[in-house]
CSV table of C-alpha atoms and ligand atoms in Angstrom, one decimal:
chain,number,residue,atom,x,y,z
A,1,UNK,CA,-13.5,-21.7,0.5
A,2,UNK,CA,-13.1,-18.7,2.6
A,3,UNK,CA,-11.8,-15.2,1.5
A,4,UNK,CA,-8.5,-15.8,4.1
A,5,UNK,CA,-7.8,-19.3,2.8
A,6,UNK,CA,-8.2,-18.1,-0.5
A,7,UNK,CA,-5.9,-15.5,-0.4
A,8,UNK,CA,-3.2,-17.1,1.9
A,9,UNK,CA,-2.5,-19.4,-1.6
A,10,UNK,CA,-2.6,-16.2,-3.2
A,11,UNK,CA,1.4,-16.2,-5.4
A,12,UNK,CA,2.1,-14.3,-8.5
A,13,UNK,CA,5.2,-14.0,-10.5
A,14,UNK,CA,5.9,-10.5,-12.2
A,15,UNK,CA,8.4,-8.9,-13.9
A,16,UNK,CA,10.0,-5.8,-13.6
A,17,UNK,CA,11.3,-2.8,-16.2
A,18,UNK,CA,14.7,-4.0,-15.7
A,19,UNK,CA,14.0,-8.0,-16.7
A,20,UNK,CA,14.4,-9.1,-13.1
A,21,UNK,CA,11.2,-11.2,-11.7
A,22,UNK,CA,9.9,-10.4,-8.4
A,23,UNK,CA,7.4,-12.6,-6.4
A,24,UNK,CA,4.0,-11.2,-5.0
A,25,UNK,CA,2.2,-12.8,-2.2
A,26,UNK,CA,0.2,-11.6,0.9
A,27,UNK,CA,2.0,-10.8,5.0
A,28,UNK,CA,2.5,-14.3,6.6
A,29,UNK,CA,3.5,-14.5,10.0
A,30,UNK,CA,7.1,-15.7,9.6
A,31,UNK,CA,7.8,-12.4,7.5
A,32,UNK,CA,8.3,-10.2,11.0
A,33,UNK,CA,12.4,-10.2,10.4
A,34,UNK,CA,12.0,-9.2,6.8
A,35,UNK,CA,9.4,-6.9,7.1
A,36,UNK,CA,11.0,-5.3,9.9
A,37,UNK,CA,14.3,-5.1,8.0
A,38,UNK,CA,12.4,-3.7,4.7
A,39,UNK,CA,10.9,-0.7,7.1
A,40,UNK,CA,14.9,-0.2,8.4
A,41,UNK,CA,15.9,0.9,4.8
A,42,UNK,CA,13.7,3.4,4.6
A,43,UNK,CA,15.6,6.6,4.8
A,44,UNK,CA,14.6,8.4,7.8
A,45,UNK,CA,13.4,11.8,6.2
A,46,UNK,CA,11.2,9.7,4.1
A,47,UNK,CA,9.6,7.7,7.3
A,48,UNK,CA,7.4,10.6,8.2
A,49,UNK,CA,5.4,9.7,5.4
A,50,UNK,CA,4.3,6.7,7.2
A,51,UNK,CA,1.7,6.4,9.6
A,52,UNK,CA,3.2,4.3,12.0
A,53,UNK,CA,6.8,4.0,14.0
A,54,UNK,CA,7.8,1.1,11.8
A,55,UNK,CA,11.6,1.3,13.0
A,56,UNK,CA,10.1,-0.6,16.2
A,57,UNK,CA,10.1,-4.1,16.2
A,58,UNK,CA,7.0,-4.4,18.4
A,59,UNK,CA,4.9,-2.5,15.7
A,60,UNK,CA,5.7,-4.9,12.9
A,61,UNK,CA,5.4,-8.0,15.7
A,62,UNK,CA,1.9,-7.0,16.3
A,63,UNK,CA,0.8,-6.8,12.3
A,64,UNK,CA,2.9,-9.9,11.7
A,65,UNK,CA,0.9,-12.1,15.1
A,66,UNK,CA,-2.7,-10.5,14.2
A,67,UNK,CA,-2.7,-11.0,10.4
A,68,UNK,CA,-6.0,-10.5,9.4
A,69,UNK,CA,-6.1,-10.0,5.0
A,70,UNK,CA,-9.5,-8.5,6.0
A,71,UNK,CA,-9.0,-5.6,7.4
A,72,UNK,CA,-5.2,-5.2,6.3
A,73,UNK,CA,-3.7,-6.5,3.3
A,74,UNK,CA,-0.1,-6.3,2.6
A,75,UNK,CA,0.8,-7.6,-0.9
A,76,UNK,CA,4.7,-8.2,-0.5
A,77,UNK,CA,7.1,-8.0,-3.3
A,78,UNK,CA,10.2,-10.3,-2.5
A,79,UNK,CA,13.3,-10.5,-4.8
A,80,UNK,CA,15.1,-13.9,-3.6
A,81,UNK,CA,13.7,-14.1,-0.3
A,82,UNK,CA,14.2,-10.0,0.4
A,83,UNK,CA,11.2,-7.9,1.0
A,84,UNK,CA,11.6,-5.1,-2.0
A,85,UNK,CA,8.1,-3.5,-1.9
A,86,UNK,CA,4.4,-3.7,-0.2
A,87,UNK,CA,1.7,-2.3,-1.3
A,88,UNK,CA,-1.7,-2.2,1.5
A,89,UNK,CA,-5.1,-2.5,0.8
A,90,UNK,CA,-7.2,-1.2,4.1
A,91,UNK,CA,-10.8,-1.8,5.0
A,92,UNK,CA,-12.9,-0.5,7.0
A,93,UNK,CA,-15.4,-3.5,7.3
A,94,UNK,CA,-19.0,-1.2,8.1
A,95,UNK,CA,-20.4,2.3,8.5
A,96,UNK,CA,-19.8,4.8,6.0
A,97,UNK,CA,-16.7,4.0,4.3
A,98,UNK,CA,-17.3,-0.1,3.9
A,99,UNK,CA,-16.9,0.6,-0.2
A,100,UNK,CA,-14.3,2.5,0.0
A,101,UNK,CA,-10.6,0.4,0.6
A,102,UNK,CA,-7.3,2.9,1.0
A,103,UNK,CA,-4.2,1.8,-0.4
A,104,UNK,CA,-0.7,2.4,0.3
A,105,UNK,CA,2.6,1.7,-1.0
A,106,UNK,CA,5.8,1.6,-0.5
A,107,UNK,CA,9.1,0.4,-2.3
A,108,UNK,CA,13.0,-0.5,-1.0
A,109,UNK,CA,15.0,2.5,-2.1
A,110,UNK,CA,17.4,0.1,-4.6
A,111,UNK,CA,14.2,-1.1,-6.0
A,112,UNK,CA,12.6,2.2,-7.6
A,113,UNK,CA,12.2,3.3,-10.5
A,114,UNK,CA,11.7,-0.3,-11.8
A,115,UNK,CA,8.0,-0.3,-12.5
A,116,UNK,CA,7.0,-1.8,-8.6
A,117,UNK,CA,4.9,0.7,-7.4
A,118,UNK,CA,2.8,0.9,-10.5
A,119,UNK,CA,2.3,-3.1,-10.6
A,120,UNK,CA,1.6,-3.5,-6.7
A,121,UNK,CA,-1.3,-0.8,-6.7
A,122,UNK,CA,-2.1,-1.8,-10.0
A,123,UNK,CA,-2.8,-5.5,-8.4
A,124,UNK,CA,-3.9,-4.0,-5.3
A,125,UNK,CA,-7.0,-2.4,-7.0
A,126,UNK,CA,-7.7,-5.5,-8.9
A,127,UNK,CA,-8.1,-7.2,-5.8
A,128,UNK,CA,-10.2,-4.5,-4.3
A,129,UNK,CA,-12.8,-4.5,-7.5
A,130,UNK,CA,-12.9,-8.4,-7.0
A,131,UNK,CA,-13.6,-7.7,-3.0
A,132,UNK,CA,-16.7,-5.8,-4.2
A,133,UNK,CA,-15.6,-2.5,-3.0
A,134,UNK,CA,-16.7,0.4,-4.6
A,135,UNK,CA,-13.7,2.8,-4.9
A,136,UNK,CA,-9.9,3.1,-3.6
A,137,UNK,CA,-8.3,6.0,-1.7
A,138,UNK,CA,-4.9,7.0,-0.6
A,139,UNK,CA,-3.6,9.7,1.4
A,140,UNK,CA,-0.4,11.3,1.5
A,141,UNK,CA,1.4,14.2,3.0
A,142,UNK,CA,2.2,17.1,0.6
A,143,UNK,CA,5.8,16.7,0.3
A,144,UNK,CA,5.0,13.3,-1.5
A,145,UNK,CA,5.4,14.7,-5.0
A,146,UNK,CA,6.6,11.5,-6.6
A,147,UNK,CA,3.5,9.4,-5.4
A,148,UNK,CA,1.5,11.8,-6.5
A,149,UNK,CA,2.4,12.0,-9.5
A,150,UNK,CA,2.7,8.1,-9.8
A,151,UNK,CA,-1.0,7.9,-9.0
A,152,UNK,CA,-2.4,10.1,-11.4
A,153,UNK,CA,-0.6,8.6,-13.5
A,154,UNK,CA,-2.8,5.1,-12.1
A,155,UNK,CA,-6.3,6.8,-12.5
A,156,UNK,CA,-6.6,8.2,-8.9
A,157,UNK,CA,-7.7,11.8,-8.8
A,158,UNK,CA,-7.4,14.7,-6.9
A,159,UNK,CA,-10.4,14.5,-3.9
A,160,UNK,CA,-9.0,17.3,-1.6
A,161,UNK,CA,-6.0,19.4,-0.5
A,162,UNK,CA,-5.7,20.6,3.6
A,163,UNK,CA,-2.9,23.6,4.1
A,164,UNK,CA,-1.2,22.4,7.6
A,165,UNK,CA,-3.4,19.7,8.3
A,166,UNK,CA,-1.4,16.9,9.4
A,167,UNK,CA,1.6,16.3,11.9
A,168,UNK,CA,4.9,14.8,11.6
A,169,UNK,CA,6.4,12.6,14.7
A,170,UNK,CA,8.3,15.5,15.1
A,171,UNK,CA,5.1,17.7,15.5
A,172,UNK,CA,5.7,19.7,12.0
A,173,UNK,CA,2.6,20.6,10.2
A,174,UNK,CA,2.0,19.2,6.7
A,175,UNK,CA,-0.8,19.3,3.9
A,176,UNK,CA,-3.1,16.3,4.0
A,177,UNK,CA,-3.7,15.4,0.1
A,178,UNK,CA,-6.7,12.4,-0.8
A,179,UNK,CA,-6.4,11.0,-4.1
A,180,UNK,CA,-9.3,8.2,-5.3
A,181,UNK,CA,-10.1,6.0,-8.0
A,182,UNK,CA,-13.6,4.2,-8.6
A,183,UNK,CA,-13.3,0.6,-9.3
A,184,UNK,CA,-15.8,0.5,-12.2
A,185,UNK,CA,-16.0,-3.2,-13.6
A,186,UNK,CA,-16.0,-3.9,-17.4
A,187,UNK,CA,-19.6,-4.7,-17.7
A,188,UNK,CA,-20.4,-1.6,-15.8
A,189,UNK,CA,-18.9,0.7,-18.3
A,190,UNK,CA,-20.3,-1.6,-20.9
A,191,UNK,CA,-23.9,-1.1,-19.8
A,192,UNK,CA,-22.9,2.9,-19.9
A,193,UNK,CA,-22.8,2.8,-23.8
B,201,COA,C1,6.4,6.6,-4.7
B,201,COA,C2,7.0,5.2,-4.8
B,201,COA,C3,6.1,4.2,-4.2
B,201,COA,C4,7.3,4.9,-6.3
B,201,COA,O1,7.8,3.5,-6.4
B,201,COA,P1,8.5,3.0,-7.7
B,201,COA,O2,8.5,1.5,-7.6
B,201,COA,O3,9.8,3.6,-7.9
B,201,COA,O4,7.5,3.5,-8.8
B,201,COA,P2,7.4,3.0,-10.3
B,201,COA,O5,8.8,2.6,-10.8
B,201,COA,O6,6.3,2.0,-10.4
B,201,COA,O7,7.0,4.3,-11.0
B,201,COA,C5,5.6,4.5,-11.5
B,201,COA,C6,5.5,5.9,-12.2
B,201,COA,O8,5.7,6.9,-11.2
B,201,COA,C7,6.6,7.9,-11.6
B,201,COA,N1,7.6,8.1,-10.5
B,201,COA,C8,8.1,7.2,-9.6
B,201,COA,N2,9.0,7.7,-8.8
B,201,COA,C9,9.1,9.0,-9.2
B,201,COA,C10,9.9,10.1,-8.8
B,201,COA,N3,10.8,10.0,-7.7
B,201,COA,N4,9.8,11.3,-9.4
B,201,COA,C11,8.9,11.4,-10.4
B,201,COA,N5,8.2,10.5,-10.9
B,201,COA,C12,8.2,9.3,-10.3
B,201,COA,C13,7.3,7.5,-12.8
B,201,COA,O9,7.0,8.4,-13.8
B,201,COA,C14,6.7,6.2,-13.2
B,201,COA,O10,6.0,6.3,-14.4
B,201,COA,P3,6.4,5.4,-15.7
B,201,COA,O11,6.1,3.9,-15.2
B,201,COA,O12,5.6,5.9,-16.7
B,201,COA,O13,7.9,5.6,-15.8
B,201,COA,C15,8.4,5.1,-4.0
B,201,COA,O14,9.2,6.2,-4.4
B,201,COA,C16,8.2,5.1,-2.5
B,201,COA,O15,8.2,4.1,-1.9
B,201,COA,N6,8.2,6.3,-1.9
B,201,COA,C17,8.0,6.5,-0.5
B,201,COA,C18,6.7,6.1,0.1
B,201,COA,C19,5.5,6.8,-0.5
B,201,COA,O16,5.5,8.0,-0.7
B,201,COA,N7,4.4,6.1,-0.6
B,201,COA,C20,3.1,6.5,-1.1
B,201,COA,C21,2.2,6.7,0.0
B,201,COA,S1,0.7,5.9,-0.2
């Protein structure tokens, strides 16, 4: 069975700090509304943490119509039908970086707080190990404090810090920070001993 089909059954129940149970499943195509709607709730000071204009509906059309878990692989959290959380595993498919996925995440301001985050990337590297990749980045701006913190707190370490070296939508210069985790598997840290 291929990697696609495999993954488009992909469904796991998990529950959160506060008892409630949240379902976890990859972007379909149908999701465009509530994806859309999730991106909408993000305060707008916090959007310029995110790469793309997400506020247009065009943007989340095009992820929504060219699905491909591949290349892009949004894990979704939903909480009766409601997008709460998504968590993205990237590859780059050949050349340098092929063993290297990035991640990012990204929770519904009512949700945090509740142990989300920590479970999506948690999953989200667990499914990059099983991929066969190598190691997992993610990048952030260096106003992200709390993401920061919450991957360290994962594993990831500090790769590199850039003074000024990314820009805003409104053309305001930020630090670029990479953080990166290697996805050693059990046997391989076994055969270490
Ligand atoms: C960062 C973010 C993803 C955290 O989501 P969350 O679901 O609230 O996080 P969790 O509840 O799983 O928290 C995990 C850990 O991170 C820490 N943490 C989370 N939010 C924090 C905050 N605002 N301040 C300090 N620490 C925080 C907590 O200590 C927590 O540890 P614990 O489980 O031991 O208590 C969320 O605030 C968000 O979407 N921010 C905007 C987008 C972003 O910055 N994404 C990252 C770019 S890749």
């Amino acid at each position: 069975m291929s990697f696609e089909s495999e993954l488009q059954k992909y469904e796991k129940e998990i529950k959160l700090k506060d008892g409630s149970s949240c379902k976890l499943r990859p972007l379909r195509k149908e999701d465009e509304k509530g994806f859309h709607e999730f991106f909408l709730a993000v305060p707008e000071a916090e959007r310029m943490f995110i790469k793309h204009r997400v506020t247009e509906p065009q943007v989340i059309r095009d992820w929504c119509r060219n699905v491909d878990l591949g290349r892009n692989l949004p894990l979704l959290a939903f909480i009766g039908g409601k997008i709460i959380g998504d968590a993205t595993l990237h590859q780059q498919l050949g050349g340098w970086k092929r063993h290297i996925g990035r991640v990012s995440v990204l929770v519904h301001p009512q949700y945090r707080g509740r142990g989300l985050a920590r479970a999506l990337v948690t999953e989200i590297a667990d499914m990059a190990r099983n991929l066969g990749l190598e190691k997992v980045e993610a990048e952030f701006i260096g106003e992200q404090e709390a993401a920061i913190k919450m991957f360290a707190l994962l594993g990831f370490s500090n790769l590199l810090r850039l003074k000024d070296y990314v820009k805003d939508m409104q053309a305001g210069s930020h630090d670029y920070v990479l953080m990166g985790l290697d996805l050693k598997t059990d046997e391989e840290y076994a055969g270490m001993g």
